[in-house]
Coordinates of C-alpha atoms in Angstrom, one line a residue:
M1 CA 0.0 0.0 0.0
A2 CA 1.4 3.4 -1.0
I3 CA 1.6 5.8 1.9
E4 CA 1.0 9.5 1.4
L5 CA 2.3 12.0 4.0
G6 CA 1.1 15.6 3.9
I7 CA 0.5 18.8 5.9
D8 CA -2.5 20.8 6.9
T9 CA -2.6 24.4 8.0
F10 CA -5.4 26.8 8.9
G11 CA -3.2 29.8 8.4
D12 CA -3.1 30.5 12.1
V13 CA -2.2 34.2 12.7
T14 CA 1.4 33.9 13.9
W15 CA 3.9 35.9 15.9
D16 CA 7.0 37.7 14.8
A17 CA 10.3 37.4 16.8
Q18 CA 9.0 40.0 19.3
E19 CA 5.7 38.0 19.8
N20 CA 3.7 40.6 17.9
P21 CA 1.0 39.2 15.6
L22 CA 1.7 39.3 11.9
S23 CA -0.8 40.8 9.5
H24 CA -3.3 38.4 7.9
A25 CA -1.8 39.3 4.5
Q26 CA 1.7 38.3 5.6
V27 CA 0.4 35.0 7.1
V28 CA -1.3 34.2 3.7
R29 CA 2.0 34.8 1.9
N30 CA 3.8 32.7 4.5
V31 CA 1.4 29.8 3.9
V32 CA 2.4 29.9 0.2
E33 CA 6.0 29.6 1.2
E34 CA 5.2 26.7 3.5
G35 CA 3.5 24.9 0.6
V36 CA 6.4 25.5 -1.7
L37 CA 8.8 24.0 0.9
A38 CA 6.5 21.0 1.4
D39 CA 6.8 20.3 -2.3
Q40 CA 10.6 20.7 -2.3
V41 CA 11.1 18.2 0.6
G42 CA 8.9 15.6 -1.1
L43 CA 5.7 15.7 0.9
N44 CA 2.6 14.5 -0.9
F45 CA -0.2 17.0 0.1
I46 CA -1.0 20.4 1.5
G47 CA -4.5 21.1 2.8
L48 CA -5.7 24.6 3.8
G49 CA -8.6 25.1 6.2
E50 CA -11.4 27.5 5.5
H51 CA -12.2 29.9 8.3
H52 CA -13.8 33.3 8.7
R53 CA -12.5 34.6 12.0
D54 CA -9.6 36.7 13.3
D55 CA -7.3 34.0 14.5
F56 CA -7.0 32.4 11.0
A57 CA -5.9 34.0 7.8
V58 CA -7.2 31.7 5.1
S59 CA -10.9 32.3 4.1
S60 CA -10.5 31.1 0.5
P61 CA -8.3 28.0 0.3
E62 CA -8.6 27.7 -3.4
M63 CA -7.1 31.1 -4.0
V64 CA -4.1 30.4 -1.9
L65 CA -3.7 26.9 -3.4
T66 CA -3.6 28.4 -6.8
A67 CA -0.6 30.5 -5.8
I68 CA 1.1 27.4 -4.4
A69 CA 0.2 25.5 -7.6
A70 CA 2.0 28.0 -9.7
R71 CA 5.3 27.5 -7.8
T72 CA 5.2 23.7 -7.3
E73 CA 5.4 20.6 -9.5
N74 CA 4.3 17.5 -7.5
I75 CA 2.4 18.2 -4.3
Q76 CA -1.3 17.5 -4.2
L77 CA -3.4 20.6 -3.3
G78 CA -6.6 20.6 -1.3
S79 CA -8.8 22.0 1.4
A80 CA -8.9 21.0 5.0
V81 CA -11.8 21.4 5.0
T82 CA -14.2 23.1 2.6
V83 CA -17.3 24.0 4.7
L84 CA -19.8 22.6 2.2
S85 CA -22.9 23.4 4.4
S86 CA -22.4 27.1 3.8
D87 CA -21.2 27.0 0.2
D88 CA -22.7 26.2 -3.2
P89 CA -21.7 22.7 -4.3
V90 CA -21.7 23.8 -8.0
R91 CA -19.3 26.6 -7.2
V92 CA -17.1 24.4 -5.0
Y93 CA -16.9 21.8 -7.9
E94 CA -16.1 24.5 -10.4
R95 CA -13.4 26.1 -8.2
F96 CA -11.6 22.8 -7.6
A97 CA -12.0 21.7 -11.2
T98 CA -10.3 25.0 -12.2
L99 CA -7.5 24.4 -9.6
D100 CA -7.2 20.9 -11.0
A101 CA -6.7 22.3 -14.5
L102 CA -4.2 24.9 -13.4
S103 CA -2.2 22.3 -11.4
N104 CA -2.3 19.6 -14.1
G105 CA -4.5 17.2 -12.0
R106 CA -3.2 17.9 -8.5
A107 CA -6.5 19.2 -6.9
E108 CA -8.3 17.5 -4.0
V109 CA -11.3 18.7 -2.0
I110 CA -11.9 17.6 1.5
L111 CA -15.5 18.3 2.4
G112 CA -16.9 18.8 5.9
R113 CA -19.3 20.5 8.1
G114 CA -16.5 22.4 9.7
S115 CA -15.8 22.7 13.4
F116 CA -16.7 26.4 13.5
T117 CA -20.0 28.0 12.5
E118 CA -19.2 31.6 11.6
S119 CA -19.7 30.9 7.9
F120 CA -23.4 30.2 8.4
P121 CA -24.6 33.8 9.2
L122 CA -21.9 35.3 7.0
F123 CA -23.3 33.6 3.9
G124 CA -27.0 33.7 5.0
Y125 CA -27.6 30.2 6.3
A126 CA -29.5 29.2 9.4
L127 CA -27.8 27.1 12.0
E128 CA -31.1 25.2 12.6
D129 CA -30.6 23.8 9.1
Y130 CA -27.1 22.5 10.0
E131 CA -27.7 18.8 9.3
E132 CA -30.1 19.2 6.3
L133 CA -27.7 21.7 4.6
F134 CA -24.8 19.3 4.7
E135 CA -26.8 16.2 3.7
E136 CA -28.4 17.8 0.7
K137 CA -25.3 19.6 -0.5
L138 CA -23.2 16.5 -0.2
A139 CA -25.7 14.5 -2.2
L140 CA -25.6 17.2 -4.9
F141 CA -21.8 17.3 -4.9
A142 CA -21.5 13.5 -5.1
K143 CA -23.7 13.5 -8.2
L144 CA -21.8 16.3 -9.8
R145 CA -18.6 14.1 -9.5
T146 CA -20.1 11.2 -11.5
E147 CA -23.4 12.1 -13.3
Q148 CA -23.0 15.1 -15.6
P149 CA -25.0 16.3 -17.3
L150 CA -27.2 16.5 -14.2
S151 CA -30.8 17.5 -13.4
W152 CA -31.6 18.2 -9.7
A153 CA -34.4 19.5 -7.6
G154 CA -33.3 20.9 -4.3
K155 CA -34.8 22.3 -1.1
H156 CA -31.7 24.1 0.2
T157 CA -30.0 24.1 -3.2
Q158 CA -30.8 25.4 -6.6
N159 CA -32.7 23.3 -9.2
L160 CA -30.6 22.2 -12.2
D161 CA -31.8 21.2 -15.6
N162 CA -29.5 19.0 -17.6
V163 CA -26.4 20.9 -16.4
T164 CA -22.8 20.3 -17.3
L165 CA -20.1 22.1 -15.4
Y166 CA -16.9 23.6 -16.8
P167 CA -14.0 23.1 -17.0
P168 CA -14.4 19.3 -16.9
V169 CA -11.9 17.4 -14.8
E170 CA -9.4 15.9 -17.2
H171 CA -8.6 12.7 -15.5
G172 CA -11.6 11.0 -14.0
P173 CA -13.8 12.2 -11.0
L174 CA -12.5 15.1 -9.0
K175 CA -10.5 13.6 -6.1
S176 CA -12.6 14.1 -3.0
W177 CA -12.7 13.2 0.7
I178 CA -15.2 13.5 3.4
A179 CA -13.9 14.7 6.8
V180 CA -15.4 13.1 9.9
G181 CA -14.7 14.0 13.5
G182 CA -16.0 10.9 15.1
S183 CA -19.7 10.4 14.3
P184 CA -20.7 6.9 13.1
Q185 CA -23.5 8.4 11.0
S186 CA -21.0 10.6 9.2
V187 CA -18.7 7.6 8.6
V188 CA -21.6 5.7 7.0
R189 CA -22.6 8.7 5.0
A190 CA -19.1 8.9 3.4
A191 CA -19.4 5.2 2.5
H192 CA -22.9 5.7 1.1
Y193 CA -21.5 8.3 -1.4
D194 CA -18.4 6.1 -2.1
I195 CA -16.0 9.0 -1.2
P196 CA -12.8 8.4 0.7
L197 CA -12.8 9.0 4.5
M198 CA -10.6 11.5 6.3
L199 CA -10.6 11.2 10.1
A200 CA -10.0 14.6 11.7
I201 CA -8.4 13.7 15.0
I202 CA -7.9 16.5 17.4
G203 CA -7.5 14.6 20.6
G204 CA -7.3 11.1 22.1
P205 CA -5.4 8.1 20.9
V206 CA -5.4 7.3 17.2
D207 CA -6.3 3.7 17.8
G208 CA -9.6 4.8 19.4
F209 CA -10.7 5.8 15.9
A210 CA -10.0 2.3 14.4
P211 CA -13.6 1.3 14.8
F212 CA -14.6 4.2 12.5
A213 CA -12.2 3.0 9.9
D214 CA -13.6 -0.6 10.2
L215 CA -17.2 0.7 10.1
Y216 CA -16.4 2.7 6.9
R217 CA -15.0 -0.4 5.1
R218 CA -17.9 -2.6 6.2
A219 CA -20.4 0.1 5.1
L220 CA -18.7 0.4 1.7
A221 CA -19.2 -3.4 1.2
E222 CA -22.8 -3.2 2.4
F223 CA -23.6 -0.4 -0.1
G224 CA -22.2 -2.6 -2.8
H225 CA -19.1 -0.5 -3.6
T226 CA -16.5 -2.8 -5.0
E227 CA -13.5 -0.5 -4.7
T228 CA -11.6 -0.2 -1.4
N229 CA -11.4 3.6 -0.9
P230 CA -8.5 5.0 1.0
V231 CA -8.8 6.1 4.7
G232 CA -6.7 9.1 5.9
F233 CA -6.3 10.9 9.2
H234 CA -5.1 14.3 10.4
S235 CA -3.6 15.4 13.8
Y236 CA -1.6 18.2 15.3
G237 CA 2.1 18.0 15.4
Y238 CA 5.5 19.6 15.5
V239 CA 9.0 18.3 14.7
A240 CA 12.2 19.6 16.2
E241 CA 15.8 18.2 16.7
T242 CA 14.9 16.7 20.1
D243 CA 11.8 15.8 22.0
E244 CA 12.6 18.4 24.7
Q245 CA 13.0 21.2 22.1
A246 CA 9.8 20.2 20.4
M247 CA 7.8 20.1 23.6
S248 CA 9.2 23.5 24.8
E249 CA 8.6 25.3 21.5
F250 CA 5.1 23.9 20.9
F251 CA 3.6 24.2 24.4
K252 CA 2.9 27.9 24.5
P253 CA 1.3 28.3 21.1
Y254 CA -0.7 25.1 21.7
V255 CA -2.0 26.5 25.1
I256 CA -2.9 29.9 23.6
S257 CA -4.9 28.3 20.7
T258 CA -6.5 25.6 22.8
R259 CA -7.5 28.1 25.6
R260 CA -9.2 30.4 23.1
I261 CA -11.1 27.8 21.3
G262 CA -11.8 25.9 24.5
A263 CA -13.3 29.0 26.1
E264 CA -15.8 29.2 23.2
R265 CA -16.7 25.5 23.6
G266 CA -16.6 24.9 27.3
W267 CA -13.4 22.8 27.3
P268 CA -11.2 22.7 30.4
A269 CA -8.1 24.9 30.1
P270 CA -5.1 22.8 29.1
T271 CA -2.3 22.3 31.6
R272 CA 1.3 21.2 31.2
D273 CA 0.2 17.7 32.5
S274 CA -2.7 17.4 30.1
F275 CA -0.4 18.5 27.2
E276 CA 2.3 16.0 28.1
N277 CA -0.4 13.3 28.4
E278 CA -1.8 14.1 25.0
V279 CA 1.7 14.0 23.4
K280 CA 2.5 10.7 25.1
H281 CA -0.8 8.9 24.8
G282 CA -2.9 10.9 22.3
S283 CA -2.8 11.7 18.6
M284 CA -0.4 14.7 18.7
A285 CA 2.9 14.0 17.0
V286 CA 5.3 16.3 18.8
G287 CA 9.0 15.5 19.2
S288 CA 12.1 14.5 17.4
S289 CA 12.0 13.0 13.9
E290 CA 12.1 9.5 15.3
T291 CA 9.5 10.1 17.9
V292 CA 7.1 11.7 15.4
A293 CA 7.8 8.9 12.8
R294 CA 6.9 6.3 15.4
K295 CA 3.7 8.0 16.3
I296 CA 2.6 8.4 12.6
A297 CA 3.6 4.8 11.7
A298 CA 1.6 3.4 14.6
G299 CA -1.4 5.4 13.6
I300 CA -1.3 4.3 10.0
K301 CA -1.0 0.7 11.1
S302 CA -3.9 1.1 13.6
L303 CA -6.3 2.6 11.1
G304 CA -5.1 0.8 7.9
A305 CA -4.6 4.3 6.6
S306 CA -2.9 5.3 3.4
R307 CA -2.7 9.1 4.1
F308 CA -1.6 11.1 7.1
D309 CA -1.6 14.9 7.3
L310 CA 0.2 16.7 10.0
K311 CA -1.3 20.0 11.1
V312 CA 1.8 22.2 11.2
S313 CA 0.3 25.5 12.3
T314 CA -0.9 25.9 15.9
G315 CA -1.8 29.2 17.3
P316 CA 1.0 31.8 17.1
L317 CA 3.7 29.2 16.4
S318 CA 6.1 31.2 14.2
H319 CA 6.5 30.8 10.5
E320 CA 10.2 30.1 10.9
K321 CA 9.5 27.2 13.3
I322 CA 6.8 25.9 11.0
M323 CA 9.2 25.9 8.1
T324 CA 11.8 24.0 10.2
S325 CA 9.2 21.5 11.2
I326 CA 8.1 21.0 7.6
E327 CA 11.7 20.5 6.5
L328 CA 12.4 17.9 9.2
Y329 CA 9.1 16.2 8.4
G330 CA 9.8 15.8 4.7
T331 CA 13.6 15.0 4.9
K332 CA 13.7 12.9 8.1
V333 CA 10.3 11.8 9.3
A334 CA 8.8 10.7 6.0
P335 CA 11.7 8.3 5.2
L336 CA 11.6 6.9 8.7
V337 CA 7.8 6.3 8.5
K338 CA 8.2 4.4 5.3
D339 CA 11.0 2.3 6.7
M340 CA 9.0 1.5 9.8
L341 CA 6.0 0.4 7.7
S342 CA 8.1 -1.8 5.5
E343 CA 9.4 -3.9 8.5

């Protein structure tokens, strides 16, 4: 099984050397440089998250991915995630089909409901329609991948009459994933639409998600899908020369980000002990190249996954440290992971 290793970033607003926040514009430019470096060190994928709030700089992943596409040759380019519930499936498809054309077949879209809800009022959608919006829009998107020209009658979407979208994707269906945070119903939904599964793991041990990967494969078979779709997963991480350096440099940005988001959601404030426990026993891949490689390889084996994406940006963690982490991940971690999985 071929293993793909990639990165994700939400374009977290980062600090300069004096711990002053950079402008959102500079962060966007830095994200492009991070994507270019990821390509240069041989990583397989970069995913950009869509957010519409002041702690993240990327609101239009496709625009930033286009800039990365123009400066890279091999890396796959995708979202992490596209909030389909508050978007138009037709426009999402067209934007990624255009990115696919510009990048010569390197576009991927990871669809999700998103873990934040600011896009709903921003684009005129009601939160009480949260479930219905995603279900209907995903159904439409799934048909657009495989059934053009398409006619469609929608409740939360437009009606379509024998529509074909342009530009057409040159090489088969647009590569797509459905991101799931841990709901069995969402796992089964991904299998129903015969779209690969991306497990968005933000806490807890990776092997705790193995039942979801197994459920997905069983559901694929029960729905009569003969192909074995890939399963991927994503988690936070940071690579440095030593475990001690990685823990020291990552802790403060992690706490700042987690405290802010946790305050909005009622999570307990993180402590040094809870952080160290999550690094040791949970999904976060923080440490030296060998430590991170062992964590990733174990997760891939546990889930039977073929894709892992490391979220390289966390809170105000500086661009310079992110770049160093990406370089170590591509040049040292990736070869170690592949060696460990070949044993």
